[in-house]
């Protein structure tokens, strides 16, 4: 169980760093398509990070009602961010392909 906790913690750190990097790239991008692509990647990484936080809340601690509710909210927010990021990424990639 301790190994799983460290893996989830490392995943949270990695996805948060990638989210911050893509957020900075998004703010500094010149074109709209590039800005949108980096913003979509930021959403994807934030969604994964929120889902990992939800997994920690649900798996690592005793199953109190409040922890389950907070974990479920983080899971739903993470899924929404992941879905929105994937949808936006496909739209902005199509925008980059067309001249």
PDB file of C-alpha atoms in Angstrom, residues 5-6 9-10 12-13 15 18-19 25 28 31 33 38 41 47 50 54 62 69 71-73 80 86 88 90 94:
ATOM      1  CA  UNK A   5       0.913   5.882  -2.190  1.00  0.00           C
ATOM      2  CA  UNK A   6       4.362   6.922  -3.446  1.00  0.00           C
ATOM      3  CA  UNK A   9       2.206  11.079  -5.034  1.00  0.00           C
ATOM      4  CA  UNK A  10       4.875  11.063  -7.780  1.00  0.00           C
ATOM      5  CA  UNK A  12       0.554  14.189  -8.726  1.00  0.00           C
ATOM      6  CA  UNK A  13       3.889  16.016  -8.629  1.00  0.00           C
ATOM      7  CA  UNK A  15       1.256  16.192 -13.606  1.00  0.00           C
ATOM      8  CA  UNK A  18       3.581  19.557 -16.533  1.00  0.00           C
ATOM      9  CA  UNK A  19       0.393  21.551 -16.004  1.00  0.00           C
ATOM     10  CA  UNK A  25       3.667  28.075 -22.656  1.00  0.00           C
ATOM     11  CA  UNK A  28       3.468  33.080 -23.995  1.00  0.00           C
ATOM     12  CA  UNK A  31      -0.754  32.123 -32.296  1.00  0.00           C
ATOM     13  CA  UNK A  33      -3.892  27.636 -32.220  1.00  0.00           C
ATOM     14  CA  UNK A  38      -1.061  24.299 -24.698  1.00  0.00           C
ATOM     15  CA  UNK A  41      -2.649  20.054 -22.507  1.00  0.00           C
ATOM     16  CA  UNK A  47      -7.638  16.368 -15.000  1.00  0.00           C
ATOM     17  CA  UNK A  50      -7.356  15.703  -9.871  1.00  0.00           C
ATOM     18  CA  UNK A  54      -9.302  11.510  -5.768  1.00  0.00           C
ATOM     19  CA  UNK A  62     -10.302   5.336   6.172  1.00  0.00           C
ATOM     20  CA  UNK A  69     -17.613  12.890  -1.082  1.00  0.00           C
ATOM     21  CA  UNK A  71     -12.873  12.200  -3.565  1.00  0.00           C
ATOM     22  CA  UNK A  72     -15.962  11.869  -5.751  1.00  0.00           C
ATOM     23  CA  UNK A  73     -16.039  15.628  -6.410  1.00  0.00           C
ATOM     24  CA  UNK A  80     -14.480  16.895 -16.837  1.00  0.00           C
ATOM     25  CA  UNK A  86      -8.996  16.049 -25.089  1.00  0.00           C
ATOM     26  CA  UNK A  88     -10.026  21.012 -27.236  1.00  0.00           C
ATOM     27  CA  UNK A  90      -8.360  17.612 -31.162  1.00  0.00           C
ATOM     28  CA  UNK A  94      -7.145  20.293 -36.639  1.00  0.00           C
TER      29      UNK A  94
END
